[in-house]
Structures are given as structure tokens and as C-alpha cells.
Coordinates of C-alpha atoms in Angstrom, one line a residue:
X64 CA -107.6 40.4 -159.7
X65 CA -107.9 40.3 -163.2
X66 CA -104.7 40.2 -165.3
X67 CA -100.8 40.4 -163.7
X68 CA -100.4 42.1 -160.9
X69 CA -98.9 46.0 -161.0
X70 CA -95.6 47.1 -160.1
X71 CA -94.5 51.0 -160.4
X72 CA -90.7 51.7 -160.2
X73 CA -89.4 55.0 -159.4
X74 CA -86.0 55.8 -161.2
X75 CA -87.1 53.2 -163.4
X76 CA -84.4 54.6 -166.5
X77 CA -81.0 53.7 -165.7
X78 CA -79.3 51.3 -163.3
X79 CA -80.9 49.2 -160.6
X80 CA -84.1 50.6 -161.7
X81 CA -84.1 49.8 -165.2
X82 CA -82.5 46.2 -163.9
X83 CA -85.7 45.7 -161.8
X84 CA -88.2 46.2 -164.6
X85 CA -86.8 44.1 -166.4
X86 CA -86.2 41.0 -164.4
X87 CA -90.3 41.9 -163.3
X88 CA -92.0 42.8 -167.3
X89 CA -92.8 38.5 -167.1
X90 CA -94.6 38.3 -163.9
X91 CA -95.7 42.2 -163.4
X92 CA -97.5 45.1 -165.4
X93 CA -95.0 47.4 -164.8
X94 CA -95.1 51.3 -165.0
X95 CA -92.3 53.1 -165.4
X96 CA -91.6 56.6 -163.6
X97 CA -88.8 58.9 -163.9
X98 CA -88.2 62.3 -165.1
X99 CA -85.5 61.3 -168.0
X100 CA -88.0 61.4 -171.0
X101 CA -85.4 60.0 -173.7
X102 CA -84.1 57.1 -171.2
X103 CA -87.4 56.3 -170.2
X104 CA -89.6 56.2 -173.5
X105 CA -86.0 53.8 -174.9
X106 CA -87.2 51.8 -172.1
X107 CA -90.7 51.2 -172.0
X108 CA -90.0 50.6 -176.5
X109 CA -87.4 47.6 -175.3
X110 CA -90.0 45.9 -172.8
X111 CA -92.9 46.3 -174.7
X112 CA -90.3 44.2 -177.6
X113 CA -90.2 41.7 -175.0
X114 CA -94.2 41.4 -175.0
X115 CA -94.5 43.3 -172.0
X116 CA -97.6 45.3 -170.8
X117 CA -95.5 48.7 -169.8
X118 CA -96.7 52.1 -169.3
X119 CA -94.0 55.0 -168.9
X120 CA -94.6 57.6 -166.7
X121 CA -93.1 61.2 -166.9
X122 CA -92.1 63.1 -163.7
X123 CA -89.7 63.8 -160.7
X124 CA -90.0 62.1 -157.3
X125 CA -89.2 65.3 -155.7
X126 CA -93.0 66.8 -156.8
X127 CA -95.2 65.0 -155.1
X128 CA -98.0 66.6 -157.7
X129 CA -96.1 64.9 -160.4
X130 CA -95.9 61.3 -158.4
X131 CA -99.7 62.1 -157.5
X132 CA -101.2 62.7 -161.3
X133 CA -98.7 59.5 -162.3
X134 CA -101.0 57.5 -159.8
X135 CA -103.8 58.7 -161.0
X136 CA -102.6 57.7 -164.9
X137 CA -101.7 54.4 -163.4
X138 CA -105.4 54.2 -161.9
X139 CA -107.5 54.8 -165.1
X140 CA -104.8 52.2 -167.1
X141 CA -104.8 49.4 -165.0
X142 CA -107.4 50.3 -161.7
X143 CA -104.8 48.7 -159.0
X144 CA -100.9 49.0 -157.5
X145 CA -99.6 45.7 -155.9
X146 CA -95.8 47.2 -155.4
X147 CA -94.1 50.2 -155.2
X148 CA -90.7 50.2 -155.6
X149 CA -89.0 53.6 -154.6
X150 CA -86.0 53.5 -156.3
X151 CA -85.2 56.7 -157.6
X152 CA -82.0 58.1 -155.2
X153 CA -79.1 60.4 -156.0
X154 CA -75.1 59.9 -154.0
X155 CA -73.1 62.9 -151.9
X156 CA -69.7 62.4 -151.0
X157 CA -67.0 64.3 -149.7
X158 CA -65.2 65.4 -146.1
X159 CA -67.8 66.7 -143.9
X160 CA -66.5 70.5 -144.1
X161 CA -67.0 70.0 -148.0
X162 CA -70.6 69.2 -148.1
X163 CA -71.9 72.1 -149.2
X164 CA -76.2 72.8 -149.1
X165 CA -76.9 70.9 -152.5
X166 CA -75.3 68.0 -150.9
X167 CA -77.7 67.9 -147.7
X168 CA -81.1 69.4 -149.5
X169 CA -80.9 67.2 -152.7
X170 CA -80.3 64.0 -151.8
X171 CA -83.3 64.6 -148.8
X172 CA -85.4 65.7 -151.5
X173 CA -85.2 62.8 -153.8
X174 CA -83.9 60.0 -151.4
X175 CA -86.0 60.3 -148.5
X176 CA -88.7 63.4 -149.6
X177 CA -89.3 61.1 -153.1
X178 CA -89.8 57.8 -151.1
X179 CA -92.6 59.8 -148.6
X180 CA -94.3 61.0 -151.7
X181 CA -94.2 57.6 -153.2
X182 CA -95.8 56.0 -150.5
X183 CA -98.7 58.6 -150.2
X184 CA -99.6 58.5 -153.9
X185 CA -99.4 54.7 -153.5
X186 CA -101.7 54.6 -150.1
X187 CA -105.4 56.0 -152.0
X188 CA -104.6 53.1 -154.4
X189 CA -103.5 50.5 -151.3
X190 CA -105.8 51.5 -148.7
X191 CA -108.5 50.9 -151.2
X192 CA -107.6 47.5 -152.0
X193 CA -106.5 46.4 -148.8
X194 CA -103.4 45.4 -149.7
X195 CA -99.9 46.0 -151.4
X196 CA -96.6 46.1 -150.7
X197 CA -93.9 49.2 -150.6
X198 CA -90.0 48.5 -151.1
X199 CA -87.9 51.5 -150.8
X200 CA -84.3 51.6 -152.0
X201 CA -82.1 52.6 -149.6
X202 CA -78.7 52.0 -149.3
X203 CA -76.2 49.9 -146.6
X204 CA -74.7 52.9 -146.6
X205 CA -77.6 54.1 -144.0
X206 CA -76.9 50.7 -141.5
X207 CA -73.0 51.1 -141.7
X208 CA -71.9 54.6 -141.7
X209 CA -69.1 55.0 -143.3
X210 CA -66.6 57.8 -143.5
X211 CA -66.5 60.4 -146.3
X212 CA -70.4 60.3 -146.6
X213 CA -72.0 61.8 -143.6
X214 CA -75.2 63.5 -146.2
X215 CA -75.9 60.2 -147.9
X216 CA -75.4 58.3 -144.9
X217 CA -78.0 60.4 -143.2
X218 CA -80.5 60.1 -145.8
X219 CA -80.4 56.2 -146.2
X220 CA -80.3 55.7 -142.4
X221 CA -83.5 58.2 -142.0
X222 CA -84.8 56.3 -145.0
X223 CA -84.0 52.8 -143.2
X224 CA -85.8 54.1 -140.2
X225 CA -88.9 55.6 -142.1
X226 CA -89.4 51.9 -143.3
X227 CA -89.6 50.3 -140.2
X228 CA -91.9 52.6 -138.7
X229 CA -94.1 52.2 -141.9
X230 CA -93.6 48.6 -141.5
X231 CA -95.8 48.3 -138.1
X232 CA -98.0 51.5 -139.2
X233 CA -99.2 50.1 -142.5
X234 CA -99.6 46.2 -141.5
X235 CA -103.3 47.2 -140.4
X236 CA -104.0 48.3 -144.2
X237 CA -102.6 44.7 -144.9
X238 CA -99.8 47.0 -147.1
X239 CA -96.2 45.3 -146.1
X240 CA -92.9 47.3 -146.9
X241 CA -89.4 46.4 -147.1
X242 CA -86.7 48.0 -147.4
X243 CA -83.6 47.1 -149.4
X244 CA -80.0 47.8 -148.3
X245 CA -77.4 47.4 -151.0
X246 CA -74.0 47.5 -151.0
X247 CA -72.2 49.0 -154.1
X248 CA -72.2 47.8 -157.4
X249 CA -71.6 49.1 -160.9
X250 CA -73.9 51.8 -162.1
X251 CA -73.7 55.7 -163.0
X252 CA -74.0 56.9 -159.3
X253 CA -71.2 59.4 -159.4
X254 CA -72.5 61.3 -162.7
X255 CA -75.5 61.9 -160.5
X256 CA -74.0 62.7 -157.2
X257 CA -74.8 66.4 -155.4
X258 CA -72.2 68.8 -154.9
X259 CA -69.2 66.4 -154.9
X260 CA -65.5 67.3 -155.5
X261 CA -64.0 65.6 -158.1
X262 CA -61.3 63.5 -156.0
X263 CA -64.7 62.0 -154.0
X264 CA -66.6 61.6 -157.4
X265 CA -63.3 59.4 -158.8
X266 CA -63.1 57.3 -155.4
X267 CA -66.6 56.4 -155.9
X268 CA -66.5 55.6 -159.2
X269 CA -63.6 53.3 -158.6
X270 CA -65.2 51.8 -155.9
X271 CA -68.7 51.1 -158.3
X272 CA -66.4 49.7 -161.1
X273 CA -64.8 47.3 -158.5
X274 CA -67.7 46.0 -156.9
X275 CA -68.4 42.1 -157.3
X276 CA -72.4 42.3 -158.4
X277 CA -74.2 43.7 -161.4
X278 CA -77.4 45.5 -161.2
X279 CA -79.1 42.5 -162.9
X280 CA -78.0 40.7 -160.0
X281 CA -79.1 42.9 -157.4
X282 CA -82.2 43.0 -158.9
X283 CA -82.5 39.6 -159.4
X284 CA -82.3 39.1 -155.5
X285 CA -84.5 41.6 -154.8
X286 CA -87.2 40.2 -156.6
X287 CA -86.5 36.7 -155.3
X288 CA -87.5 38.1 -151.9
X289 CA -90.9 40.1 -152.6
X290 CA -93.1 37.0 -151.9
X291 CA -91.3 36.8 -148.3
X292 CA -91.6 40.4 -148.0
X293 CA -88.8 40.7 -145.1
X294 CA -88.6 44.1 -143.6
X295 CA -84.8 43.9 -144.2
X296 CA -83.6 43.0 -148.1
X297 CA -79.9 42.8 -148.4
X298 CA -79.2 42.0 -152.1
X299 CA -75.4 40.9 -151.0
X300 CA -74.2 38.2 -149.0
X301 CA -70.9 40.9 -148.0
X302 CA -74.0 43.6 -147.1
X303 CA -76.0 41.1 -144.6
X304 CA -72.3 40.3 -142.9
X305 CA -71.2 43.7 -142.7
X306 CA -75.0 44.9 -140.8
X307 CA -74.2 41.4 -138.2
X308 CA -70.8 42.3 -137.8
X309 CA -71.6 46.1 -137.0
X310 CA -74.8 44.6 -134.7
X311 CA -72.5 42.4 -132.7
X312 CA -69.5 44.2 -132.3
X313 CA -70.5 47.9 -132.8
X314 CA -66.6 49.3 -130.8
X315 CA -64.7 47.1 -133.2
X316 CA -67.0 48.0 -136.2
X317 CA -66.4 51.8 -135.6
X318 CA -62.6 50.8 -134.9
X319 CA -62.3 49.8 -138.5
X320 CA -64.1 52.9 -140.0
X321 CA -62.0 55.0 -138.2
X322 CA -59.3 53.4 -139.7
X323 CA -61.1 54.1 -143.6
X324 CA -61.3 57.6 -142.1
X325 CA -57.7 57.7 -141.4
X326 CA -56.9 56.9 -144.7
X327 CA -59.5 58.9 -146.8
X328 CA -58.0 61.8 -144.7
X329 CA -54.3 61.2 -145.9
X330 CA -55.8 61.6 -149.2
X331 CA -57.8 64.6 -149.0

């Protein structure tokens, strides 16, 4: 392989995504995709500052057209794709009689829909090669269920699940995938959240501002455990011990988000 090796990032603007290209820009070409022009062009400006070999590409996960002619960009710039990183995701929230379509359709679209179209852009580059290695984004969110969440839940935990089966499907293309399950941290989640009320849009973005980790930090771990390539990436020591703690006792688990349910409901 001649040069670094690839990386494309999905969401790669703001947040988590952003964070992740540029804890990668020393060890990875990286290509940035995401459909917020401004944010992404600032960007690609600030790692190519820091000597980095970027290219920015323009488009929305939920068009698989767009993620297809961004591989195709990313084909006649740099001829391979080592990892994918779908990223890009958007948040619902609200009682389960709230949810209104926008808060099913759009987060399938881009959460899960995005991630499916990621990964068969990336698979003529991968198959090709022989190898790679896909990490989707999902969220803890999908392993742990909690109350007040039932659209995003769904999405992450279909997400989760798409990942393992893709896990055993694609090892005989010598393509691995991960997936990553954070917990919350700070980011702009709730100014991109479908169809929420404004009482569920403040909780969350209470709950963000309170959360221990950074992006950077998130990020940080993330990258730490490419070369290991585990099928499960849990960013947060709190995340990994909230999925064993639901594994080994599921009754008193569900005990406890009853309880968060009780409470949410007081409120609502």
C-alpha cells in the first residue's frame, strides 16, 4: 500500500465525527463526508493546517447515490478505503404516544438506512482489496433501552444487530466491523433531534452537558481499539458496566428502568 492508509468518516462536521478526524489526520488520509457544506469545507481548511492529506466530501447519508458518487471521488483520489466509519446519526425523544412519523422515519433513514448505504458504497472498494474494516456508530442506547426513547432505541439496537450479522457475513472478504456503543457525552445532539418536544429536547441536553467524557475522548478510545477490531467498542468504562449489568441481571436491570420511567412520567 503506498502512502497512509484511508479512513472516510460519515458526519464528519460536528461532534464525535469531527473529534475522530482529527485524532486520525496523523496516521490516516482521511475523507470527510457530510452534507453541512460550511462546517465541512471549515474542517477539511483546519486539518489540512495541521499537514494533513484531507479530502471533503459533499452529501447526505440518507442518498445512497450521494454516498455512492463520494466513493467513487474517493477512488480516483486515493484508489483504496481501509475504514469506514458510519458516524453520521440524528436523536428522537419523547413519551411513546408523542413520537410522531418524523421521529420513526428520520432517524431509520440516516441511523440505520445511512450506515446500510455506507457499507455498500464501501464493499466495491473492500471486496476489491480483500480487506478493510467498517465501524458504525451506534449508540448504548440500542443495548440498554431506556425509557423516553423507544424510536432511537430501536434504531441503535437494529443498528447493533446489523453489525453483528455483518460481522460473520463479511469476515470471508477479510473486511472486519465493529460497532461502537457510546454512552452520552457533550455534543449538539438535541439541535438535531426529530420531532421532539421541547421538555424531552431540554432533558437531553441537560443530560449531554452533564456527562463525564468529551468527544475528544470518545474518540480517542475509539481509535485506540481499531487495530483490535472488537466486534463490541464501548468508548466508556460506565457504558461496558451498564451492557454487563443488564447481561447478568436483565429483571433487576428493567427494575431500575422502570423506575426512570416512573419518574420521566411524573414529569411529563
Amino acid at each position: 500500500m503506498n502512502g497512509k492508509p484511508v479512513m472516510l468518516i460519515t458526519g464528519a462536521a460536528h461532534g464525535l465525527g469531527r473529534a475522530l478526524a482529527e485524532r486520525a489526520i496523523g496516521e490516516y488520509r482521511v475523507a470527510l463526508f457530510d452534507r453541512d457544506d460550511s462546517a465541512g469545507q471549515a474542517t477539511t481548511e483546519a486539518l489540512r493546517r495541521a499537514d494533513g492529506e484531507v479530502l471533503f466530501l459533499h452529501g447526505d447519508v440518507s442518498n445512497e447515490r450521494d454516498l455512492r458518487q463520494a466513493m467513487e471521488r474517493l477512488q480516483r483520489r486515493w484508489g483504496r478505503l481501509d475504514v469506514l466509519i458510519n458516524n453520521a446519526g440524528v436523536a428522537a425523544a419523547g413519551p411513546f404516544e408523542a413520537l410522531d412519523e418524523e421521529s420513526w422515519e428520520l432517524p431509520w433513514r440516516v441511523n440505520v438506512m445511512g450506515a446500510v448505504y455506507g457499507c455498500r458504497a464501501a464493499l466495491t472498494l473492500m471486496k476489491r482489496q480483500g480487506s478493510g474494516q467498517v465501524v458504525n456508530v451506534a449508540a448504548l442506547a440500542g443495548l440498554t433501552a431506556p425509557p423516553g426513547m423507544a424510536s432511537y432505541v430501536a434504531c441503535n439496537a437494529a443498528l447493533i444487530r446489523l453489525s453483528e450479522a455483518l460481522a460473520a457475513e463479511l469476515s470471508v472478504l477479510g473486511i472486519r466491523v465493529s460497532v461502537v456503543c457510546p454512552d452520552l457525552f457533550p455534543s449538539e445532539m438535541e439541535r438535531h433531534m426529530a420531532g421532539s418536544d421541547a421538555l424531552s429536547r431540554a432533558r437531553l441536553r441537560r443530560a449531554l452537558q452533564g456527562a463525564p467524557d468529551s468527544a475528544d475522548r470518545v474518540a480517542e478510545r475509539i481509535l485506540a481499539d481499531l487495530p483490535k477490531a472488537p466486534l463490541h467498542i464501548f468508548p466508556q468504562r460506565e457504558a461496558k458496566k451498564a451492557w454487563r449489568r443488564k447481561r447478568r441481571r436483565p429483571g433487576r436491570f428493567l427494575e431500575a428502568m422502570k423506575e426512570k420511567a416512573r419518574r420521566l412520567r411524573r414529569h411529563t
